[in-house]
PDB file of C-alpha atoms in Angstrom:
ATOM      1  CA  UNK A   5     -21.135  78.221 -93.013  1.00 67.00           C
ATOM      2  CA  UNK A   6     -17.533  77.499 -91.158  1.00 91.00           C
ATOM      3  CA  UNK A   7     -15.229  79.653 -89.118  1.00 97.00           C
ATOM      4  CA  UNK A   8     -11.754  79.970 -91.541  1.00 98.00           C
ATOM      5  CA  UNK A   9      -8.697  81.218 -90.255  1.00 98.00           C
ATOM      6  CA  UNK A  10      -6.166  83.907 -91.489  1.00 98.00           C
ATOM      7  CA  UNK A  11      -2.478  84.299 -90.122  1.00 98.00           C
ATOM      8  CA  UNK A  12      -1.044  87.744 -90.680  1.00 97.00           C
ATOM      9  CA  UNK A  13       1.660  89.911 -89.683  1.00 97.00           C
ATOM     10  CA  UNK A  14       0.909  93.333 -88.893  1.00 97.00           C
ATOM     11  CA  UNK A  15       3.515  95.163 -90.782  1.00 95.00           C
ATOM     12  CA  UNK A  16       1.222  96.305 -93.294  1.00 95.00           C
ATOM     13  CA  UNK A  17      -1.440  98.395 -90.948  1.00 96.00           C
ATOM     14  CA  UNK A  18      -3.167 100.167 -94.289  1.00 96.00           C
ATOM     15  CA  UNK A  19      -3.996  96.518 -95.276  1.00 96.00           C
ATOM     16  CA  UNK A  20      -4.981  95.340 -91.505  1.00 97.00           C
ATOM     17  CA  UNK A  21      -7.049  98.315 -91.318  1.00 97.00           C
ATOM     18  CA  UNK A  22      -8.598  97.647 -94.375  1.00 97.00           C
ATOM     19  CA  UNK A  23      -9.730  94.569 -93.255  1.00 97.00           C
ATOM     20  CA  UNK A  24     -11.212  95.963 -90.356  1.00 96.00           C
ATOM     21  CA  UNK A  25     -13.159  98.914 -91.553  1.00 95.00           C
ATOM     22  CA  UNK A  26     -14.040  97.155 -94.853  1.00 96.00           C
ATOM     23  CA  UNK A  27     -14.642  93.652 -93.673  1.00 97.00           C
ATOM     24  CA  UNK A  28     -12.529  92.204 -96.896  1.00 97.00           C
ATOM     25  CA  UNK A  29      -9.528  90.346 -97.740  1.00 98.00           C
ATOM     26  CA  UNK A  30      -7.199  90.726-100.591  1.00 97.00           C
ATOM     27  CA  UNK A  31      -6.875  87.654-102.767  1.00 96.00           C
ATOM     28  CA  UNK A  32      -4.041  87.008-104.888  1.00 93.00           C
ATOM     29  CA  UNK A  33      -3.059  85.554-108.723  1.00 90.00           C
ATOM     30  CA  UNK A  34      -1.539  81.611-107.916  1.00 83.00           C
ATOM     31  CA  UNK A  35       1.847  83.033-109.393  1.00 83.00           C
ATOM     32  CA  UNK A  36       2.404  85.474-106.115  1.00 87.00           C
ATOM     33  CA  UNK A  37       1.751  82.646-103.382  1.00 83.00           C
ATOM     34  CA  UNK A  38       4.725  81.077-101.770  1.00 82.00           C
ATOM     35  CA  UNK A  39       4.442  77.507-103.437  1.00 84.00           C
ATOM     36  CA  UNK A  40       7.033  77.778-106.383  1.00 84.00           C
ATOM     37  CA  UNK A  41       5.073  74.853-108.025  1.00 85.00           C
ATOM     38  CA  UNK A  42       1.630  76.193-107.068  1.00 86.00           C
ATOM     39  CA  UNK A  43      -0.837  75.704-110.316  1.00 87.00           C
ATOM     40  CA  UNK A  44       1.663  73.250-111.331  1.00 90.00           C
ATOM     41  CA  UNK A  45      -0.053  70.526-113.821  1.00 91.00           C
ATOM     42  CA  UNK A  46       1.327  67.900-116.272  1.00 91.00           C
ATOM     43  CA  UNK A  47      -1.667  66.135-118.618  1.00 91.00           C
ATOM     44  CA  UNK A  48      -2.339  62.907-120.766  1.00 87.00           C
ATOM     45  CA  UNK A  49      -1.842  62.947-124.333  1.00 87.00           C
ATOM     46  CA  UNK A  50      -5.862  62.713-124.653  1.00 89.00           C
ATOM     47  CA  UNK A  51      -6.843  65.867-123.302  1.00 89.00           C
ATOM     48  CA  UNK A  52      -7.094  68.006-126.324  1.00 91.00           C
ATOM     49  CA  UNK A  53      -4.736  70.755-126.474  1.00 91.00           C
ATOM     50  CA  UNK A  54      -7.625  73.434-126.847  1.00 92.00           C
ATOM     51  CA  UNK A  55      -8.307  72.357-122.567  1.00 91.00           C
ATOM     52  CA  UNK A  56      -5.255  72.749-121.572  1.00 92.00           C
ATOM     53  CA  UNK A  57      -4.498  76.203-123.087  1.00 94.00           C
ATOM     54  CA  UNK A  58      -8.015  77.468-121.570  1.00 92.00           C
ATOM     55  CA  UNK A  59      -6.904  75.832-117.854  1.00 93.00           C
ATOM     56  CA  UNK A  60      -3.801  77.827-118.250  1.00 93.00           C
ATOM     57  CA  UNK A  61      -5.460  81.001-119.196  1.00 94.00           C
ATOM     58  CA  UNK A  62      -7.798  80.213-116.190  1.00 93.00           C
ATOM     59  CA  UNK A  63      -5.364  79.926-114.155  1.00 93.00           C
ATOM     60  CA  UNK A  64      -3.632  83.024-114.401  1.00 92.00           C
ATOM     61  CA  UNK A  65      -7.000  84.973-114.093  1.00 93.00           C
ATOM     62  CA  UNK A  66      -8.280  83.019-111.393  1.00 95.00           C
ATOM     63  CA  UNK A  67      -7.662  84.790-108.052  1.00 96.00           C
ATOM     64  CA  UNK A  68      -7.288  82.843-104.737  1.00 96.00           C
ATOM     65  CA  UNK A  69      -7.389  83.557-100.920  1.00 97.00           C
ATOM     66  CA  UNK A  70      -5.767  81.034 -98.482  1.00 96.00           C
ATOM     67  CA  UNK A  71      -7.470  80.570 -95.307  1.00 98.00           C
ATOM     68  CA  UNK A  72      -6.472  77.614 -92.512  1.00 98.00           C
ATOM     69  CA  UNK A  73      -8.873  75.531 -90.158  1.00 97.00           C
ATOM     70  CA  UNK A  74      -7.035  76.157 -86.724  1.00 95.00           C
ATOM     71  CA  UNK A  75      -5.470  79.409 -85.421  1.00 97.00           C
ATOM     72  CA  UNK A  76      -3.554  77.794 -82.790  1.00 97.00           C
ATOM     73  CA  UNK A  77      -0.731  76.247 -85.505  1.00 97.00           C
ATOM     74  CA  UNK A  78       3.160  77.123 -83.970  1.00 97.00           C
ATOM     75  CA  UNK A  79       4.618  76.904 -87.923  1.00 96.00           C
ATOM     76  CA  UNK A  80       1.721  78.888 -89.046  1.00 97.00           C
ATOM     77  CA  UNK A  81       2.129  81.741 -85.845  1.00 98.00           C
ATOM     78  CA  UNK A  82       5.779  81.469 -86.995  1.00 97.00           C
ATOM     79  CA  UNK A  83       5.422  81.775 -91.017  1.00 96.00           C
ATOM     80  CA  UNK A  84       2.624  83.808 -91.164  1.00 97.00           C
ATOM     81  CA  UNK A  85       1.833  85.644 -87.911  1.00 97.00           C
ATOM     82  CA  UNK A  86       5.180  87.204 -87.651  1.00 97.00           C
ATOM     83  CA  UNK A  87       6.612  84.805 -85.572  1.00 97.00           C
ATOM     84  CA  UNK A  88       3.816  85.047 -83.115  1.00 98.00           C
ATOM     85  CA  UNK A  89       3.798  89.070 -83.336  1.00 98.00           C
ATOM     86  CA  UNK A  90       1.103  89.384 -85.244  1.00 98.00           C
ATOM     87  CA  UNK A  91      -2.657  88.084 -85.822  1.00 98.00           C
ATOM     88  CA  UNK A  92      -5.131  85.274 -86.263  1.00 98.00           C
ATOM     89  CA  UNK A  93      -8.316  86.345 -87.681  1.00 98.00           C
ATOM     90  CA  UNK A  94     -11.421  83.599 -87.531  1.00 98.00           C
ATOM     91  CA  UNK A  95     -13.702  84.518 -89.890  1.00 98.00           C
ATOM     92  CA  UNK A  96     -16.840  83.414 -92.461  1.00 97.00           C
ATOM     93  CA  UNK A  97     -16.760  84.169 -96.153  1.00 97.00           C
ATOM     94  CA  UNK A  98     -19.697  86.318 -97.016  1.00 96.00           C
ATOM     95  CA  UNK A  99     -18.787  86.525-101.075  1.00 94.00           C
ATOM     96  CA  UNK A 100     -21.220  84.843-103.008  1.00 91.00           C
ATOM     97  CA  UNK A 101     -19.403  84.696-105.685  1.00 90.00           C
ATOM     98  CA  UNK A 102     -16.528  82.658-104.353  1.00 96.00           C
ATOM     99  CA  UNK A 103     -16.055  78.832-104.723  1.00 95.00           C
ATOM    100  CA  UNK A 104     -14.413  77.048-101.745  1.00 96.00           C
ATOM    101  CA  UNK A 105     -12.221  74.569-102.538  1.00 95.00           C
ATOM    102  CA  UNK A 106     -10.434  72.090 -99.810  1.00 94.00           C
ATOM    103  CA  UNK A 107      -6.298  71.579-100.402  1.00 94.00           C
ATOM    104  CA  UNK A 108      -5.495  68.135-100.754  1.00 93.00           C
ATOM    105  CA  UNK A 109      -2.387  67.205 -99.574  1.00 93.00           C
ATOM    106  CA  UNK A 110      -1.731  63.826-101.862  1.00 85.00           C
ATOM    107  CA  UNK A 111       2.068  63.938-102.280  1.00 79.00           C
ATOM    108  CA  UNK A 112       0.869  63.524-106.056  1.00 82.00           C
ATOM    109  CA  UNK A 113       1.912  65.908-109.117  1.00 85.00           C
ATOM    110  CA  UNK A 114      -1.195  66.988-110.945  1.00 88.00           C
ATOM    111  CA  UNK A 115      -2.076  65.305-113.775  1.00 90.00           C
ATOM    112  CA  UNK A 116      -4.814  66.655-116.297  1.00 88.00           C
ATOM    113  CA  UNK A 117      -7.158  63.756-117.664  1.00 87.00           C
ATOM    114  CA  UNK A 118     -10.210  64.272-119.760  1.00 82.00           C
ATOM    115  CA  UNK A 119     -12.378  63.587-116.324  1.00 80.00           C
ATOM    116  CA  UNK A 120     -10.939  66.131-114.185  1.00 83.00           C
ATOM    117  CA  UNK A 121      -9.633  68.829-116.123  1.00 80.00           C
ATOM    118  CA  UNK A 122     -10.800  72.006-113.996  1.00 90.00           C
ATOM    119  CA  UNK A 123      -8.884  74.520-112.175  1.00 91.00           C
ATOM    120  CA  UNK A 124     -10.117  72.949-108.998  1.00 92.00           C
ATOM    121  CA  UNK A 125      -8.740  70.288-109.216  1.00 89.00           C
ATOM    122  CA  UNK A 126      -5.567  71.889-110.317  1.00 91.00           C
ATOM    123  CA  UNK A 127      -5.162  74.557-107.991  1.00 92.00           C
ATOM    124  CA  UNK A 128      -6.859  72.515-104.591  1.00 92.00           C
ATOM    125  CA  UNK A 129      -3.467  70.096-104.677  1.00 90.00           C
ATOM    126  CA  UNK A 130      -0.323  70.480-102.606  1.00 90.00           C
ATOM    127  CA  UNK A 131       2.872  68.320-101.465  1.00 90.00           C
ATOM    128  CA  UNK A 132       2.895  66.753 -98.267  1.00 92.00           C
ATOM    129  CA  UNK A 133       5.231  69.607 -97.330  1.00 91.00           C
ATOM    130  CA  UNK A 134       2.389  72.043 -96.768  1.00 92.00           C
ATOM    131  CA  UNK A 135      -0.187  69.856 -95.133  1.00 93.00           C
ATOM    132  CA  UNK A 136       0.642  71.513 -91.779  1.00 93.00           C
ATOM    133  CA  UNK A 137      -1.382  74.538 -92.797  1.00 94.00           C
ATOM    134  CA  UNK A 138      -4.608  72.529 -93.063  1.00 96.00           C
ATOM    135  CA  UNK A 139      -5.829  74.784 -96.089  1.00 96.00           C
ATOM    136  CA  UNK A 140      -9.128  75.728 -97.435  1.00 97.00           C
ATOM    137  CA  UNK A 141      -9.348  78.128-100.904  1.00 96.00           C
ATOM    138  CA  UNK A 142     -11.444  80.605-102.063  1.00 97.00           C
ATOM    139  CA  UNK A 143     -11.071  80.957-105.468  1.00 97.00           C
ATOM    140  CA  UNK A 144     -12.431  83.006-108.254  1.00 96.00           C
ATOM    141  CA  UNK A 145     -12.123  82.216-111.876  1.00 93.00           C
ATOM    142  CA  UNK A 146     -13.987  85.579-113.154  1.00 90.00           C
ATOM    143  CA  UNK A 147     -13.237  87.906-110.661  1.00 91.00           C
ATOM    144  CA  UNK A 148     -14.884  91.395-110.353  1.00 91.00           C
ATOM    145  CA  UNK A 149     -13.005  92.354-107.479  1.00 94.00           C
ATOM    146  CA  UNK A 150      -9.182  91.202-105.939  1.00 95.00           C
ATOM    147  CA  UNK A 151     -11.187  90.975-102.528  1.00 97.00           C
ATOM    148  CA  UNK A 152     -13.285  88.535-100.483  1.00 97.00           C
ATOM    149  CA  UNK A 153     -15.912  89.750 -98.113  1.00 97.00           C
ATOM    150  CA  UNK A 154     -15.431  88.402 -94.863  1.00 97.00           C
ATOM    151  CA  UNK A 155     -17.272  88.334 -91.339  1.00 97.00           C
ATOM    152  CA  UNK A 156     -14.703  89.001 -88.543  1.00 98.00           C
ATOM    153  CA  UNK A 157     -15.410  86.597 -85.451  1.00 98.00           C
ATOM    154  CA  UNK A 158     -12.213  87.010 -83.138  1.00 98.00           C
ATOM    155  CA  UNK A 159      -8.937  88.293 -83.791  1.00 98.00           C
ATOM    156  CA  UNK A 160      -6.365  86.408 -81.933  1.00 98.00           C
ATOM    157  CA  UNK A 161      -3.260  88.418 -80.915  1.00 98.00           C
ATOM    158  CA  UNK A 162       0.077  86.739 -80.900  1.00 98.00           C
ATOM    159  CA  UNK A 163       1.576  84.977 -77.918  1.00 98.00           C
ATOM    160  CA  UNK A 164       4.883  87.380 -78.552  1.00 98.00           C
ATOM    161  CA  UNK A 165       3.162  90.743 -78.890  1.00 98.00           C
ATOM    162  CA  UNK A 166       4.432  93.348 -76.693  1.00 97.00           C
ATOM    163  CA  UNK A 167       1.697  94.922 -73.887  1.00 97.00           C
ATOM    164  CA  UNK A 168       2.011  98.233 -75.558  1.00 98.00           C
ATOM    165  CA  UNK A 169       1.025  96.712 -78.960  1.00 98.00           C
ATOM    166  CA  UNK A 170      -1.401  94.581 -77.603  1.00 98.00           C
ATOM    167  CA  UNK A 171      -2.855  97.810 -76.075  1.00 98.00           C
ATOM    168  CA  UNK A 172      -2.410 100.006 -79.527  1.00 98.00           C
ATOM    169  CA  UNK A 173      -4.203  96.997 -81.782  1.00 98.00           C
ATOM    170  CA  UNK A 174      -6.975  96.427 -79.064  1.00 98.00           C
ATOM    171  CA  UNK A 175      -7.696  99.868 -78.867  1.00 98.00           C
ATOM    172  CA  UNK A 176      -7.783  99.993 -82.979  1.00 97.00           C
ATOM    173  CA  UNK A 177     -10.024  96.845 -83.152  1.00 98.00           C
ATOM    174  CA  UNK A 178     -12.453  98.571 -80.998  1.00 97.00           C
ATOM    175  CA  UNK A 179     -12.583 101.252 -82.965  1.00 96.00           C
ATOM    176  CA  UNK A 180     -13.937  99.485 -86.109  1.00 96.00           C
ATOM    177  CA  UNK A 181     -16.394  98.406 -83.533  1.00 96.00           C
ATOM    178  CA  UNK A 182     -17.886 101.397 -82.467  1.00 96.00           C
ATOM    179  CA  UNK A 183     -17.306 102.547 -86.226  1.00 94.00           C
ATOM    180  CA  UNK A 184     -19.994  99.497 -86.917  1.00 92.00           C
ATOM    181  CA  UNK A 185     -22.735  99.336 -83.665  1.00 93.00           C
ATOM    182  CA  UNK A 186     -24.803  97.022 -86.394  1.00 92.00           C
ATOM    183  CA  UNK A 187     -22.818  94.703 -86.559  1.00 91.00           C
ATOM    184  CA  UNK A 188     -21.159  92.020 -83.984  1.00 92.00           C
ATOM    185  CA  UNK A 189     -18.308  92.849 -82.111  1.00 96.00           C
ATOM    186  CA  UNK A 190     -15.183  91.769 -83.198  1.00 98.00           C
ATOM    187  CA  UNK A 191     -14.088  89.802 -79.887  1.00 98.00           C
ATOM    188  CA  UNK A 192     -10.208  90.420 -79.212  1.00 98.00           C
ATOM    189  CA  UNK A 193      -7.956  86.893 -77.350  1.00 98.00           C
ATOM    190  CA  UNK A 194      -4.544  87.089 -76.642  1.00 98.00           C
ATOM    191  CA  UNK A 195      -2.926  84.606 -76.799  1.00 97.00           C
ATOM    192  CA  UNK A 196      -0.415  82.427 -74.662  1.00 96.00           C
ATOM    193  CA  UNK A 197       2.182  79.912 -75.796  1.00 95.00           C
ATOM    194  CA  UNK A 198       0.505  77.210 -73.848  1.00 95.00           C
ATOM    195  CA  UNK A 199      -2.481  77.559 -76.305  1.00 95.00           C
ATOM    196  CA  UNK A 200      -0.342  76.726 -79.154  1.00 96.00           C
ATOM    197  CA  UNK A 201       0.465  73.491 -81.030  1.00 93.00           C
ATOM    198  CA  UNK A 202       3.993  73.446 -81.661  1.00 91.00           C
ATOM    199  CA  UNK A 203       3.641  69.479 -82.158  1.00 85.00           C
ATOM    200  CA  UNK A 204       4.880  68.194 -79.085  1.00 81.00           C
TER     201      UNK A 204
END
């Protein structure tokens, strides 16, 4: 099983705490990520039209959670980590019930044939435009639950965090530590700006 990587601000410290105490992450429908053409699909005039109604009822049931394969991405610190403010959490998945599915970045629109109509394949493509986040999916097509249970690693704290909330959020993460003596401490890095790619 591989370490995944989640970039998050901290503005929301109910949901960062929940994450903490309840060792979960909160997946969402494709229609509230970022991507304005996320889910997107065109298909051949021989896929029946009964398939591509039930991939777009799919679809909008299926619930996904992004995750990255680095945590030392500049654009991602700076889109996602609240501009470097905030947090990168390496973790494992520990759902069972959740598929993984790797992004692929093909520059390609979608198109539904009779041998690969599934919502992987619709909802593991991206432009070109996003390959800088080096995505892997979690996906659920019959979910019981809007989160994914996670093992927390390290949580990396921005290279722009001020001491005082580097102090408050260390303090908090070691909380949910001693909260959980069974389990393994979460380790805490700050981080620096020579640590970070920013592609040059």
């Amino acid at each position: 099983m591989e370490y995944y990587y989640k970039y998050r601000s901290l503005a929301n410290m109910k949901r960062f705490i929940d994450i903490l105490m309840n060792r979960r992450l909160y997946a969402s429908k494709y229609l509230d990520l970022n991507d304005p053409m996320e889910g997107f699909f065109l298909y051949d005039q021989n896929v029946p039209r009964n398939v591509v109604t039930k991939l777009r009822d799919e679809r909008a049931a299926t619930l996904i959670c992004s995750l990255s394969k680095t945590p030392f991405n500049g654009l991602m610190w700076s889109m996602y980590g609240d501009e470097h403010k905030g947090c990168c959490i390496k973790l494992r998945v520990t759902s069972p019930n959740w598929e993984e599915v790797e992004v692929n970045y093909n520059g390609i629109k979608t198109v539904v044939t009779n041998h690969n109509a599934s919502i992987q394949t619709i909802l593991g493509a991206k432009s070109v435009q996003w390959q800088h986040e080096e995505e892997v999916r979690y996906i659920n097509t019959n979910p019981k639950s809007p989160y994914l249970k996670i093992e927390i690693d390290t949580i990396y704290l921005g290279a722009k965090m001020s001491r005082a909330d580097v102090s408050f959020y260390t303090e908090l993460i070691n909380m949910a530590n001693r909260a959980f003596p069974q389990k393994k401490p979460i380790e805490i890095v700050k981080l620096t700006k020579d640590r970070i790619d920013f592609g040059f």
